[in-house]
XYZ file of C-alpha atoms in Angstrom:
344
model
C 24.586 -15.207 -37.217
C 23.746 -11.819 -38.747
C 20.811 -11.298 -38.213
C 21.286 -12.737 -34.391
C 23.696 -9.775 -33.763
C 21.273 -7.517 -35.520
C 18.060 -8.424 -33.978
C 16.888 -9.793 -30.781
C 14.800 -12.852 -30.064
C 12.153 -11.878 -27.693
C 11.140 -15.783 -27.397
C 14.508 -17.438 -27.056
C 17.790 -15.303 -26.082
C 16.480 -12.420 -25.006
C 15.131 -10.795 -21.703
C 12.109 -9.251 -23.765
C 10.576 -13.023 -23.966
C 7.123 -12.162 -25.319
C 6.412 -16.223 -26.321
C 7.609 -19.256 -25.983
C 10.489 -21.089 -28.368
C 9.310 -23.814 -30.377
C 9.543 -24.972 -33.589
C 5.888 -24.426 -34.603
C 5.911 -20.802 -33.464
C 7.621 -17.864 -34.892
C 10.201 -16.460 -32.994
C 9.086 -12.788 -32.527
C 12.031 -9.829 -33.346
C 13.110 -6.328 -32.243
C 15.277 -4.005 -33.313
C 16.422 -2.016 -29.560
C 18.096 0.885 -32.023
C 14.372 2.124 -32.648
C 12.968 1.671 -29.313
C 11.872 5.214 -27.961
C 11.736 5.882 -24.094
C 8.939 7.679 -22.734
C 8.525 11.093 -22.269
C 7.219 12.898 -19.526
C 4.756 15.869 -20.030
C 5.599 19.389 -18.180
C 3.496 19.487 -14.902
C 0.956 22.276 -14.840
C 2.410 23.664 -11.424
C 5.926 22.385 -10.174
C 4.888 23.591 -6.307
C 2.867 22.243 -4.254
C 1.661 22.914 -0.688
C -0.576 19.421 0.646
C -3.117 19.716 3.127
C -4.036 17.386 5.029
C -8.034 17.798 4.991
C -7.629 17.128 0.851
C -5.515 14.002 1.784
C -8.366 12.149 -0.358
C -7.725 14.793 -3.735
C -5.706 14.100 -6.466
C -2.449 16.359 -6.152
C -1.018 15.787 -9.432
C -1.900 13.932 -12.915
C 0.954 12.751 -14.126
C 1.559 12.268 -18.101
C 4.058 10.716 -20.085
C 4.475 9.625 -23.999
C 4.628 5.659 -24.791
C 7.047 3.811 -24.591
C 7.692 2.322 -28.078
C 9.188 -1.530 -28.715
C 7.739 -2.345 -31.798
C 5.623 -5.020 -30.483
C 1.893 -5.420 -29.823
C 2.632 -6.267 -25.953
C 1.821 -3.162 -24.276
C 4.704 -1.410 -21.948
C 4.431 -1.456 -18.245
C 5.640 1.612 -16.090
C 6.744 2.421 -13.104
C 6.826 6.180 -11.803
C 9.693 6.828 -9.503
C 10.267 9.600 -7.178
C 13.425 10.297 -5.336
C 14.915 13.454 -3.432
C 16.554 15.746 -5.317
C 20.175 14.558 -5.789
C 19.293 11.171 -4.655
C 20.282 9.931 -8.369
C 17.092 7.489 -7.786
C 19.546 5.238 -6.067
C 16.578 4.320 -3.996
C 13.620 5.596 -5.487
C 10.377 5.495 -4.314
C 7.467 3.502 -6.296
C 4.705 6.006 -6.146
C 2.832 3.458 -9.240
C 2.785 1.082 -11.255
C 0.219 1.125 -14.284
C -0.107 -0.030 -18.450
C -1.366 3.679 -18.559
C 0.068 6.576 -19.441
C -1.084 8.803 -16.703
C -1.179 8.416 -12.791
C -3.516 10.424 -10.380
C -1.902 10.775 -7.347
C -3.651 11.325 -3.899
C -2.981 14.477 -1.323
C -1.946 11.390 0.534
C 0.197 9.292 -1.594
C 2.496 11.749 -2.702
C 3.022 13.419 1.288
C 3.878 9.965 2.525
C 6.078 9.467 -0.283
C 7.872 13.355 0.475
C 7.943 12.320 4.347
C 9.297 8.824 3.562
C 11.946 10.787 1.390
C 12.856 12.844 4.352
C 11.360 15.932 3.208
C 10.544 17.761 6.515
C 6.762 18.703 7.524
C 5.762 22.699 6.752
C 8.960 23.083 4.794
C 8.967 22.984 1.088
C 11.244 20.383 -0.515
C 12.492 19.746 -4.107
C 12.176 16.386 -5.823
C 12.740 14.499 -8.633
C 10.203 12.024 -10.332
C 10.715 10.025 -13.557
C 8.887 6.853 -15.134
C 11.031 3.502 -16.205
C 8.908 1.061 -19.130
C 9.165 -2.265 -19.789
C 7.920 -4.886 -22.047
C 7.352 -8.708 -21.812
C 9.545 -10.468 -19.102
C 10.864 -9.605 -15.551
C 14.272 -8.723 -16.541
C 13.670 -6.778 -19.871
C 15.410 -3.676 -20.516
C 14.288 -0.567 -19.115
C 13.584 2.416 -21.065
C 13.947 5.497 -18.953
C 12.462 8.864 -19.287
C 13.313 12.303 -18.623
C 13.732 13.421 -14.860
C 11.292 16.121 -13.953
C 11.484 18.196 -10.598
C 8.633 19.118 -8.066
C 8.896 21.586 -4.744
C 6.288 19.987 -2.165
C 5.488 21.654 1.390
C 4.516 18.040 2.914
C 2.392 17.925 6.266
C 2.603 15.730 9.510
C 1.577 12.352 9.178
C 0.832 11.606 13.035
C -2.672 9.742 12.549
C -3.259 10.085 16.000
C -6.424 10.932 17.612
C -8.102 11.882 20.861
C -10.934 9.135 20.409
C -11.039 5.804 21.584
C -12.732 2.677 22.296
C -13.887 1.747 26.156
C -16.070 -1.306 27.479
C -16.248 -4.205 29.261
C -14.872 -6.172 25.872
C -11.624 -4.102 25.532
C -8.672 -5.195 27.290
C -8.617 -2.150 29.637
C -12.086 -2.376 30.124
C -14.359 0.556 31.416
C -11.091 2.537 32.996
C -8.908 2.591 29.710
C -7.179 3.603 28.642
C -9.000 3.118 25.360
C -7.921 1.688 21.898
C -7.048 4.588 19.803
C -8.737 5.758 16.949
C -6.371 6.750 13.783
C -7.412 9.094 11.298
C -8.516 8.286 7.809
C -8.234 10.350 4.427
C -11.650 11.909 5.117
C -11.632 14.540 7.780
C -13.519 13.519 11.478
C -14.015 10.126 10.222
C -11.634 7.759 12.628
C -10.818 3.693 12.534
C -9.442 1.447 15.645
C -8.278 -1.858 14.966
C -9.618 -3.982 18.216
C -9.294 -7.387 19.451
C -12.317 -7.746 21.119
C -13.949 -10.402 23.997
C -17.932 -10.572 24.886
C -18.964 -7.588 26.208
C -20.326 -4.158 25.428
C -18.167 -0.923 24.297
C -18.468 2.879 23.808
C -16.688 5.469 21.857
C -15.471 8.316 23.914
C -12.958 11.415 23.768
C -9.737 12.314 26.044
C -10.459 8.919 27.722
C -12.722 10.625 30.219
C -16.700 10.635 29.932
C -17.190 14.498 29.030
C -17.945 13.424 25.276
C -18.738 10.096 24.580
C -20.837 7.885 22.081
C -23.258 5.006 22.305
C -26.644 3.769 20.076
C -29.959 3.875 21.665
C -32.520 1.520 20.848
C -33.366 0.202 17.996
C -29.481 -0.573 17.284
C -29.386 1.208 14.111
C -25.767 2.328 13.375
C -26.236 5.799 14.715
C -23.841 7.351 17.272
C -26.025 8.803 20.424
C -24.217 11.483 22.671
C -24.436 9.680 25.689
C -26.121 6.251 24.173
C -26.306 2.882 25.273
C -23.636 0.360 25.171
C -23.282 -1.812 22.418
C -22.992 -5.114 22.770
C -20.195 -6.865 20.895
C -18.953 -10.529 20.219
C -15.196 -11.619 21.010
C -13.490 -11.243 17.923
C -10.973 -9.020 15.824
C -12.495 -6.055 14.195
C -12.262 -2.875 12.430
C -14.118 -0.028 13.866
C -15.187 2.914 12.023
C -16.623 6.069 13.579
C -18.062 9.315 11.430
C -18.440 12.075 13.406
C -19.684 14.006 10.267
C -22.744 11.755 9.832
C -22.917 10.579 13.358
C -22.694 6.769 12.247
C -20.209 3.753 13.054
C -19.586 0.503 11.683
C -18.561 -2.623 13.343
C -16.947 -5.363 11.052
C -14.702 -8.524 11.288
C -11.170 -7.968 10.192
C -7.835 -9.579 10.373
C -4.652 -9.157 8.253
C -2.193 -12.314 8.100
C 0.403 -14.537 6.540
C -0.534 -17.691 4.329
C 1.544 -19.887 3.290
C 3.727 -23.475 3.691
C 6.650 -21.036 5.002
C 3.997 -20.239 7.829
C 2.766 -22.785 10.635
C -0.332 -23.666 9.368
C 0.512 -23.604 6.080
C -1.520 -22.732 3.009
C -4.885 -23.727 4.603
C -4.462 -21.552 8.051
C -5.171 -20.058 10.166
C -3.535 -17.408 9.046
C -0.364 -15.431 11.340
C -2.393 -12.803 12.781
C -0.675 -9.096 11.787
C -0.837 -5.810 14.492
C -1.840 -2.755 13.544
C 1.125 0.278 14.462
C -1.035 3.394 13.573
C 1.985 5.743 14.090
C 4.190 3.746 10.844
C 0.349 2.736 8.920
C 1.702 -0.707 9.057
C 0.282 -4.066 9.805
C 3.647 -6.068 11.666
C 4.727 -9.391 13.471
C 6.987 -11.402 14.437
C 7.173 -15.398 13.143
C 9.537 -18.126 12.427
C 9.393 -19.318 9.299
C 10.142 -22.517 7.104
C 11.747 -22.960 3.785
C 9.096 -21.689 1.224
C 6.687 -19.165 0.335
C 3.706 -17.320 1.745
C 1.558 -14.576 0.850
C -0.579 -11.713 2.911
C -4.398 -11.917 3.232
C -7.788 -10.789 4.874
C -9.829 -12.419 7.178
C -8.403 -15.594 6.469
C -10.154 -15.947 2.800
C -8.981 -14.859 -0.724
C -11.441 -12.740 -1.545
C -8.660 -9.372 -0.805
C -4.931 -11.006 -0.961
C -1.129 -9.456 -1.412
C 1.744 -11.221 -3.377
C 4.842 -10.262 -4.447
C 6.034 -8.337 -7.908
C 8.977 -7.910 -10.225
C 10.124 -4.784 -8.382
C 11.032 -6.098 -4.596
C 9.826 -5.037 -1.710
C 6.298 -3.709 -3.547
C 2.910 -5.402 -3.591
C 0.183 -6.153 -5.296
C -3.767 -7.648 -5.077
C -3.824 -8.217 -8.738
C -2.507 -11.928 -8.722
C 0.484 -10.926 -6.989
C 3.419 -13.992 -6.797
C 3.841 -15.734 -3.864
C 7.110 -14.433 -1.817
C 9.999 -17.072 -1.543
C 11.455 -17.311 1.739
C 14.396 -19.544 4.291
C 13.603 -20.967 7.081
C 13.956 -18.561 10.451
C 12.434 -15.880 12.549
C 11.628 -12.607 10.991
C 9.916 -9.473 11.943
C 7.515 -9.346 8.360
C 6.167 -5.680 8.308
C 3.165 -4.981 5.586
C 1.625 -1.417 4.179
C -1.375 -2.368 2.345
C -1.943 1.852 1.619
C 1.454 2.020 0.014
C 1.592 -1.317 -1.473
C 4.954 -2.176 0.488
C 6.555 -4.684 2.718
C 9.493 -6.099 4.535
C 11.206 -9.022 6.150
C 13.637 -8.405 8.607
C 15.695 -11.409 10.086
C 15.248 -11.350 14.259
């Protein structure tokens, strides 16, 4: 009984369940009076000012010390950024890693200041900390010290003045044209189109001043003032790079899997639309009892399940997501690793 008070049984009683109980097995033992939280390392500049044309860089490294349990099972973390004097009621997940350091993107961390509320051109303060844990969902959290950051955020309207025109868009040759939405690489634009037989062409301000096609041989190459290109009916993402002058034409869906969903775990899949101004893939759908999972194209190859920490994704053997039976608005950000269910 001592030693039960004293120690904790990460196979049995406790939350940090690093094996399973049996008699065969030894039953595996920490002592929480010497865990040690982690420790986050100073940041080499506690202001930043993000551009959008280095959306792609890494803003920030950041570094913390190891969590310690006394166990071989290595720590997971989470790094957790909220607006200052938000008490990280509801923090934002900017990461979650076994490593002790994060690179974070131009882009990552200005969605994650905008999301936050932090206004566009104006510098705001925030607060960022990282929370370990070890075996089980469920285990206890060690948390680390709260560090503060001053970030001048920019817009994130991914709007552009380029779009998509042609006899296999729904507005055919008069538009107006599917929009274009910008990427982390300056001049280099994506539309997400549901296409039918026809041909298409890439032009600016939906008017004809500017436009591009590809001149024989079909090669990938924009031409000012090229040919049409001939496309099959179909979903697709479209790509144009108006550095190198190139496109790319490929198939590409996002959807819902699962025996919550119509067609079950076999498809085809709930078909998700693209809302460039939230980044988000959305739709509406009434659901059964069970569970269902996001995916691309219909195949496995790229997929999205659920983790420990709700509302947060992952493609590395993510779980699938347990649902009831109704009609929900599901809502998916495959940048940010998020989601969200929302009964109708």
């Amino acid at each position: 009984m001592k030693n039960f008070i004293k120690y904790i049984s990460l196979a049995c009683a406790s939350v940090f369940a690093l094996s399973a109980c049996n008699d065969d097995e030894d039953i595996i033992t920490l002592d929480p009076s010497t865990f040690v939280a982690p420790k986050l390392e100073d940041p080499t500049s506690n202001s930043l000012i993000l551009l959008e044309e280095n959306a792609a860089e890494t803003a920030m490294t950041f570094k913390w010390s190891a969590a310690e349990y006394g166990a071989n099972t290595p720590p997971k973390y989470e790094l957790q950024i909220d607006v200052k004097g938000g008490n990280f009621e509801k923090p934002k997940v900017i990461t979650s890693t076994s490593s002790v350091t994060a690179n974070v993107t131009v882009k990552e961390l200005n969605t994650t200041a905008i999301d936050l509320g932090l206004e566009p051109f104006k510098e705001g303060e925030l607060e960022y900390r990282v929370i370990s844990t070890v075996g089980t969902p469920g285990s206890q959290p060690l948390i680390s010290n709260v560090n503060s950051l001053r970030v001048t955020p920019y817009p994130t309207d991914l709007s552009t003045n380029w779009g998509i025109v042609g006899s296999a868009t729904p507005n055919k040759w008069d538009g107006p044209d599917i929009p274009f939405w910008k990427t982390e690489t300056p001049n280099v634009f994506v539309a997400y189109a549901d296409l039918i037989d026809g041909e298409i062409k890439f032009r600016q301000d939906n008017k004809w001043d500017l436009d591009y096609g590809d001149n024989d041989p079909i090669d990938g190459k924009l031409d000012k003032g090229g040919k049409n290109i001939s496309v099959k009916a179909g979903s697709y993402k479209v790509t144009i790079n108006l550095n190198d002058l190139i496109y790319k034409i490929e198939p590409y869906t996002w959807g819902l899997v699962g025996d919550a969903t119509p067609n079950g775990w076999e498809g085809p899949d709930v078909k998700l639309a693209y809302d460039g101004m939230e980044d988000a893939w959305s739709t509406i759908v009434t659901m059964k009892d069970g569970e269902f999972k996001f995916r691309l194209n219909n195949k496995w190859d790229v997929s999205y399940g659920g983790t420990d920490t709700p509302n947060v994704l992952t493609d590395e053997n993510g779980a699938n997501i347990k649902i009831k039976a109704g009609t929900y608005k599901v809502t998916a950000n495959f940048n940010k690793k998020t989601y969200s269910v929302e009964a109708q």
